[in-house]
Coordinates of C-alpha atoms in Angstrom, one line a residue:
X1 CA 58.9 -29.9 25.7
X2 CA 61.0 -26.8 24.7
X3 CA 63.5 -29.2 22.7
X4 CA 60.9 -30.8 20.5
X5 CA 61.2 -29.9 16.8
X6 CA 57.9 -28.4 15.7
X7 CA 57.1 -26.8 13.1
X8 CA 53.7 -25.3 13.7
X9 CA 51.4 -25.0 16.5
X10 CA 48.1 -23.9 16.3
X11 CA 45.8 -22.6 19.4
X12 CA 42.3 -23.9 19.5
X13 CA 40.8 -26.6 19.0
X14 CA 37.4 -25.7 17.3
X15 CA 35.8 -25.4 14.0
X16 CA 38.8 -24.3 12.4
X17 CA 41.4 -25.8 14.1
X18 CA 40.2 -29.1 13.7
X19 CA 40.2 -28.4 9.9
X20 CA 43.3 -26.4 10.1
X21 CA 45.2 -29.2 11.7
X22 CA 43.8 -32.5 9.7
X23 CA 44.3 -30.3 6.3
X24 CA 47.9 -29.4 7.0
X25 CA 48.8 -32.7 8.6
X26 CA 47.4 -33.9 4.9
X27 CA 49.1 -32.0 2.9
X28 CA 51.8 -30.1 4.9
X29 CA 55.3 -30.2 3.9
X30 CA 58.6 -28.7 5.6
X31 CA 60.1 -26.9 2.6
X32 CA 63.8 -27.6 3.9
X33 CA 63.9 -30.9 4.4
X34 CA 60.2 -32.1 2.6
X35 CA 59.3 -34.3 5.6
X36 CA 55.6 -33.9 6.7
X37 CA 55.1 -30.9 8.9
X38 CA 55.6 -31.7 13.0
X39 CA 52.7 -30.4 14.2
X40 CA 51.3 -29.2 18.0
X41 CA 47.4 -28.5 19.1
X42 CA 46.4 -26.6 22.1
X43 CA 43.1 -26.1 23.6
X44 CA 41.8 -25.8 27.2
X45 CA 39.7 -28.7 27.6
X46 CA 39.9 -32.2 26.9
X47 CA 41.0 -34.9 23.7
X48 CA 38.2 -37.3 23.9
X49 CA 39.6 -38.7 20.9
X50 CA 38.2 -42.0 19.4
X51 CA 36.9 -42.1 15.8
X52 CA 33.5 -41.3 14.9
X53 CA 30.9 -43.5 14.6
X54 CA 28.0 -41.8 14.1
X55 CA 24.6 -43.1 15.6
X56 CA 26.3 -45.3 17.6
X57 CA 29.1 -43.0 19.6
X58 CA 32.3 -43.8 20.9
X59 CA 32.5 -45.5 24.3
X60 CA 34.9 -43.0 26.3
X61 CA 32.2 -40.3 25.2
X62 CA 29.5 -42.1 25.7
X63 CA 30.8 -41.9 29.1
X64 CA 31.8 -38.3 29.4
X65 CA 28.8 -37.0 28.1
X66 CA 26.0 -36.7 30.8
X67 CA 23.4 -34.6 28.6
X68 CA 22.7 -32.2 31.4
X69 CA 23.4 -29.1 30.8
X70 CA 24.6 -27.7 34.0
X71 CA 27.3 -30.4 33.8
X72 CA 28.3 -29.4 30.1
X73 CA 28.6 -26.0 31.1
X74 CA 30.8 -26.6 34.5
X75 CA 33.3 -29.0 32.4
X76 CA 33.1 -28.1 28.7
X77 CA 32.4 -24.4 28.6
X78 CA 33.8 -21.1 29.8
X79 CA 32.3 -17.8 29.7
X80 CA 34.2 -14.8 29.0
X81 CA 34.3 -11.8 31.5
X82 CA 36.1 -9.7 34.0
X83 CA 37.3 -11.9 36.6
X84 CA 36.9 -11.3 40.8
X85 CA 39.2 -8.7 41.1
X86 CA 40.4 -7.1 37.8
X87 CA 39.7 -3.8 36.2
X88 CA 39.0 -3.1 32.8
X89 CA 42.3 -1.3 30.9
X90 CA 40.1 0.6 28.7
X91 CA 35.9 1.5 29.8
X92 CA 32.7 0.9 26.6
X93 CA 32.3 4.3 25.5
X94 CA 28.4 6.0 25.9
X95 CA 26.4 3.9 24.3
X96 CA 28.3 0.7 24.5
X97 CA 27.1 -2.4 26.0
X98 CA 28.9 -5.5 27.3
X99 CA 28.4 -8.8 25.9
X100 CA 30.4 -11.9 26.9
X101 CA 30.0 -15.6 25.0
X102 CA 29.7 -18.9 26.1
X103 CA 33.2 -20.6 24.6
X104 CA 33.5 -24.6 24.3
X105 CA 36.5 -25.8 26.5
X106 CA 36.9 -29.1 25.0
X107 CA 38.9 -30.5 21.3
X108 CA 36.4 -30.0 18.7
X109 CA 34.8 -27.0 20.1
X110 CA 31.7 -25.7 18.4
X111 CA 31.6 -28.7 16.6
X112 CA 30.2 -30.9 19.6
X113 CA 29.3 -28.0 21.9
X114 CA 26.8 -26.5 20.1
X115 CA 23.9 -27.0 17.5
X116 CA 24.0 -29.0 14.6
X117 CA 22.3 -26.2 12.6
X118 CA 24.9 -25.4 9.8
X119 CA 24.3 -22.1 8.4
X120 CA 26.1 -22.3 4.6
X121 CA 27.3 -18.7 3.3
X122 CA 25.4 -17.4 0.5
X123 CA 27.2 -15.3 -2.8
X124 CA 27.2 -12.5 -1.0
X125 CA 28.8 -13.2 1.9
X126 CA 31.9 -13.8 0.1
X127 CA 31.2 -10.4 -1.7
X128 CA 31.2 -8.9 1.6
X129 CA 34.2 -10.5 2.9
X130 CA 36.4 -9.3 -0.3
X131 CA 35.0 -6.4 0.1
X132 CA 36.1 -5.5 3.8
X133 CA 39.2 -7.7 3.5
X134 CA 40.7 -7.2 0.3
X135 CA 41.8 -10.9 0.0
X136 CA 40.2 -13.2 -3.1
X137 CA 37.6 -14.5 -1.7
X138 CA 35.4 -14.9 -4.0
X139 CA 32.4 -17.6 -4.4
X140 CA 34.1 -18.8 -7.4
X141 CA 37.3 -19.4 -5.8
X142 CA 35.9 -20.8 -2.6
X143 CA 32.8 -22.1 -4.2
X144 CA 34.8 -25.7 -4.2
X145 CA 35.9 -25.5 -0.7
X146 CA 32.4 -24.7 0.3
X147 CA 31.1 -27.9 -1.6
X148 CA 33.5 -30.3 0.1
X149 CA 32.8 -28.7 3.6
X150 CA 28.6 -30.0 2.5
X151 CA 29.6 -33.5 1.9
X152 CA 32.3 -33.9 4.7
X153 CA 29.6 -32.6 7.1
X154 CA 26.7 -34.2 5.9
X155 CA 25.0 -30.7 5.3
X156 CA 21.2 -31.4 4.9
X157 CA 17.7 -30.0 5.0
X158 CA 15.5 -31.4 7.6
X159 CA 13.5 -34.7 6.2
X160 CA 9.4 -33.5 5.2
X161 CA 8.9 -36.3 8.1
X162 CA 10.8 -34.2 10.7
X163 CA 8.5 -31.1 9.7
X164 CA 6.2 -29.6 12.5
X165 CA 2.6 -28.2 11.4
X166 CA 3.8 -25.1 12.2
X167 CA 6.8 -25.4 9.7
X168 CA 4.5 -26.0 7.1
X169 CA 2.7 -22.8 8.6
X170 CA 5.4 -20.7 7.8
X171 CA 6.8 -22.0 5.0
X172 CA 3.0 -21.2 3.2
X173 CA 2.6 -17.6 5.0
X174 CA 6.4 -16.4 4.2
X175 CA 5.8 -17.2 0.2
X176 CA 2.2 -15.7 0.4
X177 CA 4.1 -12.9 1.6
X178 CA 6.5 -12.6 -1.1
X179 CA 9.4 -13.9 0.9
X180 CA 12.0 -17.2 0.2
X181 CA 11.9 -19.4 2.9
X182 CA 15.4 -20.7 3.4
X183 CA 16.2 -24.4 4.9
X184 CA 17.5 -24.3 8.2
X185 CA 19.9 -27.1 7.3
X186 CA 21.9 -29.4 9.8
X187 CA 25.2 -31.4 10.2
X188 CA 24.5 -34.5 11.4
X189 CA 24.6 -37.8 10.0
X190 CA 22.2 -41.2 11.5
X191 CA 20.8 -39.4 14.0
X192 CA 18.1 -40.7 16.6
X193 CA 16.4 -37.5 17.0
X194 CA 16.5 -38.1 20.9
X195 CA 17.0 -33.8 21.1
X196 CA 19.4 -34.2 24.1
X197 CA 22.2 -32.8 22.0
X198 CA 21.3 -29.1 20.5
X199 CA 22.0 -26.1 22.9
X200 CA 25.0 -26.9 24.9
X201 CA 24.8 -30.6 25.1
X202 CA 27.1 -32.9 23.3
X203 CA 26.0 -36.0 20.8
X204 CA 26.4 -39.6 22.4
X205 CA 26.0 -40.8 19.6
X206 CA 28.3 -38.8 17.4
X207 CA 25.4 -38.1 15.0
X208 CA 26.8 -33.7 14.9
X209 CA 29.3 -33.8 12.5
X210 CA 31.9 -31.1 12.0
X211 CA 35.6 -30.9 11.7
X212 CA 36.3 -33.3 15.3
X213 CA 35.2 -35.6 13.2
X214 CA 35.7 -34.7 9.0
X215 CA 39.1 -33.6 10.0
X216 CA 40.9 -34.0 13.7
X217 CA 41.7 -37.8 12.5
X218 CA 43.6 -36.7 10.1
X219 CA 46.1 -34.8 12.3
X220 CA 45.9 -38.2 14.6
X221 CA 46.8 -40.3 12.3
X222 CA 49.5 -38.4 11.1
X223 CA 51.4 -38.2 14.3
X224 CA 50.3 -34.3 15.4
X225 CA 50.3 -34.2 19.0
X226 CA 47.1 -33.0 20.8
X227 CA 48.1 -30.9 23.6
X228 CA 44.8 -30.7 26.2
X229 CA 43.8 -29.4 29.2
X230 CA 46.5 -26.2 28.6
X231 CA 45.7 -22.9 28.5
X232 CA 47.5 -20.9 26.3
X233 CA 49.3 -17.5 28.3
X234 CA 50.9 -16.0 25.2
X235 CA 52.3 -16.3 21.8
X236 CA 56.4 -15.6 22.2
X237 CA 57.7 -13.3 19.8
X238 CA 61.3 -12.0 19.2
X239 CA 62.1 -8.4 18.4
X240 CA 65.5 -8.0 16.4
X241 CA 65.9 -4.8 15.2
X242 CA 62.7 -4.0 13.0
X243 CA 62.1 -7.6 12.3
X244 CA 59.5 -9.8 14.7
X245 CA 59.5 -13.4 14.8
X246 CA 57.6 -16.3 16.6
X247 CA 59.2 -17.9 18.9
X248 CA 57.1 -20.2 20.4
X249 CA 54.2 -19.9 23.4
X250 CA 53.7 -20.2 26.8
X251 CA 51.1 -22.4 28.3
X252 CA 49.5 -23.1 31.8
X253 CA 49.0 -27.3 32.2
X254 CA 48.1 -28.8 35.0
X255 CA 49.3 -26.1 37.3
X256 CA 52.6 -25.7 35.5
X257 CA 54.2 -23.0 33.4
X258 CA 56.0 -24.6 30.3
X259 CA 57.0 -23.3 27.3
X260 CA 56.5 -24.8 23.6
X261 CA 59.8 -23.8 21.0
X262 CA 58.0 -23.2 17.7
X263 CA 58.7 -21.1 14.8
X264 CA 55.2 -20.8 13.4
X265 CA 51.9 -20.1 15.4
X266 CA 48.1 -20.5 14.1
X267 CA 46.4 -19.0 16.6
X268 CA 42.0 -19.9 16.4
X269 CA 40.5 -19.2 19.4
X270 CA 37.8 -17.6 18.0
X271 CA 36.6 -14.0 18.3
X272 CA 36.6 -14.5 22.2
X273 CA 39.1 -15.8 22.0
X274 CA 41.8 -14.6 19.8
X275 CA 42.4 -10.6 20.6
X276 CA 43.0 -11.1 24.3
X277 CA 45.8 -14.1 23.3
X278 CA 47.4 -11.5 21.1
X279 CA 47.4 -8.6 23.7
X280 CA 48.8 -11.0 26.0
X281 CA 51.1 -11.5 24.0
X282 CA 52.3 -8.0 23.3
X283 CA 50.3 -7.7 20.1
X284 CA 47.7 -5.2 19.2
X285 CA 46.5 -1.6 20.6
X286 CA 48.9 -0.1 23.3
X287 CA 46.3 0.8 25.4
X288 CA 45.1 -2.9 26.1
X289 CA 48.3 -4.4 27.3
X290 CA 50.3 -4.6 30.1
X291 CA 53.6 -3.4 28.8
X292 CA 55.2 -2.0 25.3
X293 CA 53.6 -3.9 22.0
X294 CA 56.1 -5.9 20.3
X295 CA 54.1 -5.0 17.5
X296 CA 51.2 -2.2 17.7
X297 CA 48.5 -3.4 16.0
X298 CA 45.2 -1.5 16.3
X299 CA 43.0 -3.6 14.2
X300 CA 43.3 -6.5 16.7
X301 CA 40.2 -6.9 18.2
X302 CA 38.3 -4.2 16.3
X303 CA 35.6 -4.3 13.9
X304 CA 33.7 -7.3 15.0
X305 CA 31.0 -8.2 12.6
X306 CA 27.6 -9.3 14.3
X307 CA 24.1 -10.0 14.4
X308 CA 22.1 -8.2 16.8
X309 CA 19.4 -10.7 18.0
X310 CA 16.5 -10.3 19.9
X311 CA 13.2 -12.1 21.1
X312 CA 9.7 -11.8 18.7
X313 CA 6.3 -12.0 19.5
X314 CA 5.0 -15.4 21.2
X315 CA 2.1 -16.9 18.6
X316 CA -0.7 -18.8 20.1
X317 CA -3.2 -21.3 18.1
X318 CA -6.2 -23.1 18.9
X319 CA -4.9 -26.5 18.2
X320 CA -1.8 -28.1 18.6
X321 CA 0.8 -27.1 16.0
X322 CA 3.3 -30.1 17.0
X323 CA 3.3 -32.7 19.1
X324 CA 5.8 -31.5 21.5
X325 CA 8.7 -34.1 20.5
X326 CA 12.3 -32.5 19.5
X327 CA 12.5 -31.2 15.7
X328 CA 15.9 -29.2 15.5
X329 CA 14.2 -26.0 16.4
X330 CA 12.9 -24.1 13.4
X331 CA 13.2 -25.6 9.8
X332 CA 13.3 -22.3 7.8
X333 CA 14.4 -18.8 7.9
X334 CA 13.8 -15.4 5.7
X335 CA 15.3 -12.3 4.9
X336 CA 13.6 -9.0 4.8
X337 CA 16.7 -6.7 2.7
X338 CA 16.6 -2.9 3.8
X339 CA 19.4 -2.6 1.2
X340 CA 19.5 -3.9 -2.9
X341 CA 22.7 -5.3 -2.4
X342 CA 21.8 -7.7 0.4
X343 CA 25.0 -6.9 2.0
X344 CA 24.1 -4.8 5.0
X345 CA 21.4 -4.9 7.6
X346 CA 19.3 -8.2 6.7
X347 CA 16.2 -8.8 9.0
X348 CA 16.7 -12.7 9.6
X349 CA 13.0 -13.8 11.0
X350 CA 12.0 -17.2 12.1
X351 CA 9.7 -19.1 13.8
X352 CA 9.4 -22.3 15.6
X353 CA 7.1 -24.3 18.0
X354 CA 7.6 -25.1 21.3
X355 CA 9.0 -29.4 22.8
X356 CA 8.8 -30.3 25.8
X357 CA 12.8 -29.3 27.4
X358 CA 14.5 -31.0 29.7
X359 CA 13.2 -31.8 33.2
X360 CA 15.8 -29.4 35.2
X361 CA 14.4 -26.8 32.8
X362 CA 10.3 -27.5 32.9
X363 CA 10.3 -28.2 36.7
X364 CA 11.5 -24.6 37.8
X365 CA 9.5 -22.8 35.1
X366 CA 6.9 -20.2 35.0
X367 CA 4.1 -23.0 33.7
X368 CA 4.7 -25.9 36.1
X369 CA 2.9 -25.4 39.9
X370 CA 5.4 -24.7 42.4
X371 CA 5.1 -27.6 44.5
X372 CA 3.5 -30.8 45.5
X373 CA 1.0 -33.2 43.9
X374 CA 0.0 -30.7 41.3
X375 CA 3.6 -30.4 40.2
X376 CA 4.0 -33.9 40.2
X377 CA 1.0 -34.7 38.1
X378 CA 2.0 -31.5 35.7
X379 CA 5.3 -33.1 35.2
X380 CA 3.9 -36.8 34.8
X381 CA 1.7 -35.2 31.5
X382 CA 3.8 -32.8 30.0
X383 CA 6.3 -36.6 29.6
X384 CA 2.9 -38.7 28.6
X385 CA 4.0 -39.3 25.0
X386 CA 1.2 -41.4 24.7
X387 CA -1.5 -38.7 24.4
X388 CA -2.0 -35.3 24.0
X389 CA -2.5 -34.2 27.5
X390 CA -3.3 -30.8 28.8
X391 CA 0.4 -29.8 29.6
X392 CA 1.4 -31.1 26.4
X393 CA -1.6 -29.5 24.5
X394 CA -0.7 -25.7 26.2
X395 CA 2.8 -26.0 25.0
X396 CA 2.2 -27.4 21.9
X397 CA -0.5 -24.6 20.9
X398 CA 2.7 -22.0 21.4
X399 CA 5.2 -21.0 19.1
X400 CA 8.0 -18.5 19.7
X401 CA 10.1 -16.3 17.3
X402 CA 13.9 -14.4 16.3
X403 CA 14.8 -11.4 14.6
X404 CA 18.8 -10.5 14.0
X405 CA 19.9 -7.4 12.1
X406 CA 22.7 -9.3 9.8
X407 CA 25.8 -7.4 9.4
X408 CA 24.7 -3.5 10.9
X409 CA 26.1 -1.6 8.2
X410 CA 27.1 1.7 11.0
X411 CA 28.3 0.0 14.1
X412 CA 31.0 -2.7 14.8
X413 CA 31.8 -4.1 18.1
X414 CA 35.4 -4.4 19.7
X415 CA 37.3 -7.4 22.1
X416 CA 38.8 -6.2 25.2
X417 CA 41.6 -8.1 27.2
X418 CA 38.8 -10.1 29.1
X419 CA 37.4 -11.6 26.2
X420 CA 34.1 -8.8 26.3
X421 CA 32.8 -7.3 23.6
X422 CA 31.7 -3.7 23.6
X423 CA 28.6 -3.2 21.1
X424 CA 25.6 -0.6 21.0
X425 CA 23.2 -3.2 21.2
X426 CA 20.3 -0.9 21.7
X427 CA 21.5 2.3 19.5
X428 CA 18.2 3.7 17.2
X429 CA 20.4 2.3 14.4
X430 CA 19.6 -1.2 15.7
X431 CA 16.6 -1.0 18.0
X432 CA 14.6 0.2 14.4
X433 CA 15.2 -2.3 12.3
X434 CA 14.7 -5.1 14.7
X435 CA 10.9 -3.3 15.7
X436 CA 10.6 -3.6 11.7
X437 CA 11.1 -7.3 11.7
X438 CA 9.3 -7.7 14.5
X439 CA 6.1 -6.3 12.7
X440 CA 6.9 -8.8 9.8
X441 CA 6.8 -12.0 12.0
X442 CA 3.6 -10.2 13.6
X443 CA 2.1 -10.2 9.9
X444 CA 3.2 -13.6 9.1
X445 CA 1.9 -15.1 12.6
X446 CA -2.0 -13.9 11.8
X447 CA -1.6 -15.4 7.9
X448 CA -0.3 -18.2 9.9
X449 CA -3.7 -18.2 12.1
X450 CA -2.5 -17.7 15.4
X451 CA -5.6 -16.3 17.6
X452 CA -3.4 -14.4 20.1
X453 CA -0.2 -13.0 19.6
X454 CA 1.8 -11.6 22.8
X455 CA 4.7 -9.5 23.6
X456 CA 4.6 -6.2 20.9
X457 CA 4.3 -4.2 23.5
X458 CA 7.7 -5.2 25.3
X459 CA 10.7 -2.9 24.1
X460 CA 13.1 -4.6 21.8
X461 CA 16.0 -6.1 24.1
X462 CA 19.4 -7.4 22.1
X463 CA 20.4 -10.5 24.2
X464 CA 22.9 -11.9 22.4
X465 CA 25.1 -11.3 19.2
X466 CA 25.1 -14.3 17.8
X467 CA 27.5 -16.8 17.5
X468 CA 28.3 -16.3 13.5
X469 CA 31.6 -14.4 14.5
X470 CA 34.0 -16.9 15.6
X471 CA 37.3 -18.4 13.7
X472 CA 34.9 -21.4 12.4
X473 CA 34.3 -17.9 9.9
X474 CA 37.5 -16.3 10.6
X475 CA 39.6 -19.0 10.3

């Protein structure tokens, strides 16, 4: 393919580079000879391509998407990591944890691998972003963008009819409180509300909307080739005298090394992604490749911006606060603000109710008997959706809760060359605040009239980072 004319390429198929590629392919125009741009995508997984038709689905998805989860995450994922036999170029520093991410190997990316919950940016995210960036991104100058992103995706609040008790619950208790209950709004458009497509599964029925769908037809219908199933090795660049130039990349496919010509590169592989491309690539901090940096770069990688999640205390009620059915998780959010501004170290606290999970997951857990008749019978009435049996009643009675530290205003993270990032996950700094929310959501589960509440006595763990980091923001 080296004697194809591109113009661009662009490396990842996600969030952004769905949008990058329909948007250009739009409204892109060679500048020499003011034909449309020729245009390449990468990504490691497959096209499905077909367009959307949402509640219904497209047949060759329909047929690639099993909705169990073990499947999705052996085909269409890929966790980042050190590998059977490598070594780490550069060791976390005292204090620093590893975290790795789940990453969506498949064209479209976080748009079908992932929940439909679409968090919007508020005013002062943009505030923040001019102020650690220095470019003009204002609300008032992306404020239009922003509005066009809510209609393309369907951005919505959760129907009253789609409410749990519990919702209601904490709606009331949060603004008794003083607090703003925020909608946990979704991306999805006719959907059947059959719950096999949040977490890691994909939508039959392409009811998730995103940029696969707003935007990838675009590029398609254009003529921009979609280039699957090829890991990208490295972006080629050319060194003459103190100038650096692309000069095109190098990517694995089917077993074979080939090489793409191309004069301009977008790479949007996400935060995961992204760094270890570049250091691959000879671009970044010395000390993280393999050779001498075409260009040294030691911002690449570096000051990852996070939220620090971990578990809250488990509520319990006398009655049933739901009926067990799916409901998109939890339907609002708040903020507790340690700082005026809102800029820095927001509590986010929320609360949902337990539904009945998938059968590979309720089988093996803690609450169904081991073996034998009594499982079977446990498993036959936790699925009876025609009463509220006992299984169903315990689990519905339960409600479970999140607190994040939004943007920790005195520790970043960094990306090394296996895609992990190094963050003090349990520093003072961020153990604190989290044990501060975490007496919030305790206040809020007694207004909320839970007669037990379980697990304040467990130390504060930070499982995850949060998935707010990738080039769907980036980008």
């Amino acid at each position: 393919m080296a004697d194809q004319p591109y113009d661009l390429a662009i490396v990842g198929a996600g969030q952004a580079g769905c949008t990058l590629a329909g948007k250009i392919a739009e409204n892109g125009v060679n500048p020499t000879t003011g034909e449309p741009l020729k245009m390449a995508v990468f990504d490691r997984g497959p096209y499905l391509k077909g367009k959307g038709n949402p509640g219904y689905g497209h047949p060759l998805r329909r047929q690639m998407f099993s909705n169990v989860s073990l499947d999705h995450g052996r085909r269409y994922a890929f966790r980042t990591g050190l590998r059977g036999g490598g070594k780490r170029k550069v060791m976390p520093k005292p204090g620093e944890e590893i975290f790795t991410q789940s990453v969506p190997n498949i064209f479209g990316g976080g748009t079908l691998h992932y929940t439909a919950r679409t968090n919007a940016p508020f005013e002062v995210d943009y505030l923040s972003w001019v102020r650690e960036t220095g470019s003009d991104w204002s609300y008032q100058n992306l404020k239009p963008f922003g509005e066009q992103i809510h209609r393309d995706f369907n951005i919505h609040a959760r129907p009253d009819e789609d409410l749990t008790l519990l919702d209601h619950l904490f709606r009331d208790a949060s603004q008794s409180m003083g607090y703003h209950p925020y909608e946990a709004t979704i991306a999805k458009k006719n959907c059947l509300v059959s719950g096999y497509c949040d977490g890691t599964n994909m939508c039959k029925y392409d009811a998730r909307q995103g940029s696969f769908f707003a935007y990838l037809p675009l590029a398609q219908e254009r003529g921009v080739e979609m280039i699957s199933d090829a890991n990208v090795e490295r972006v080629v660049f050319e060194k003459v005298g103190a100038q650096v130039r692309v000069k095109g990349v190098e990517y694995t496919q089917g077993g074979v090394r080939k090489t793409l010509e191309v004069p301009r590169v977008i790479v949007s592989s996400g935060d995961y992604g992204n760094p270890p491309l570049l250091y691959r690539s000879g671009y970044g901090p010395r000390e993280l490749m393999d050779g001498d940096p075409i260009v040294e770069n030691r911002n690449v990688g570096r000051n990852t911006d996070n939220r620090p999640q971990a578990a809250g205390p488990i509520g319990i009620f006398d009655e049933p606060v739901s009926d067990g059915e799916f409901h998109h998780h939890n339907a609002y959010y708040v903020y507790e603000d340690l700082y005026p501004d809102k800029s820095l170290d927001r509590l986010s606290l929320a609360i949902w109710v337990g539904n009945v999970g998938y059968p590979s997951r309720v089988a093996p857990g803690a609450k169904a008997p081991q073996f034998g008749r009594a499982h079977k019978e446990y498993m036959r009435d936790i699925w009876n959706t025609e009463k509220m049996t006992q299984a169903r009643r315990d689990l519905t009675r339960e409600c479970r809760s999140r607190v994040e530290l939004v943007r920790p205003s005195k520790h970043r993270g960094w990306i090394n060359e296996w895609g992990e990032q190094m963050f003090a996950g349990h520093h003072p700094d961020i153990v604190k605040p989290l044990e501060q929310a975490r007496e919030i959501v305790y206040e809020m589960l007694k207004k909320m009239g839970a007669k037990e509440i379980l697990g304040m006595d467990r130390p504060i763990r930070v499982y995850h980072l949060e998935a707010f980091v990738g080039s769907c923001i980036v980008g």
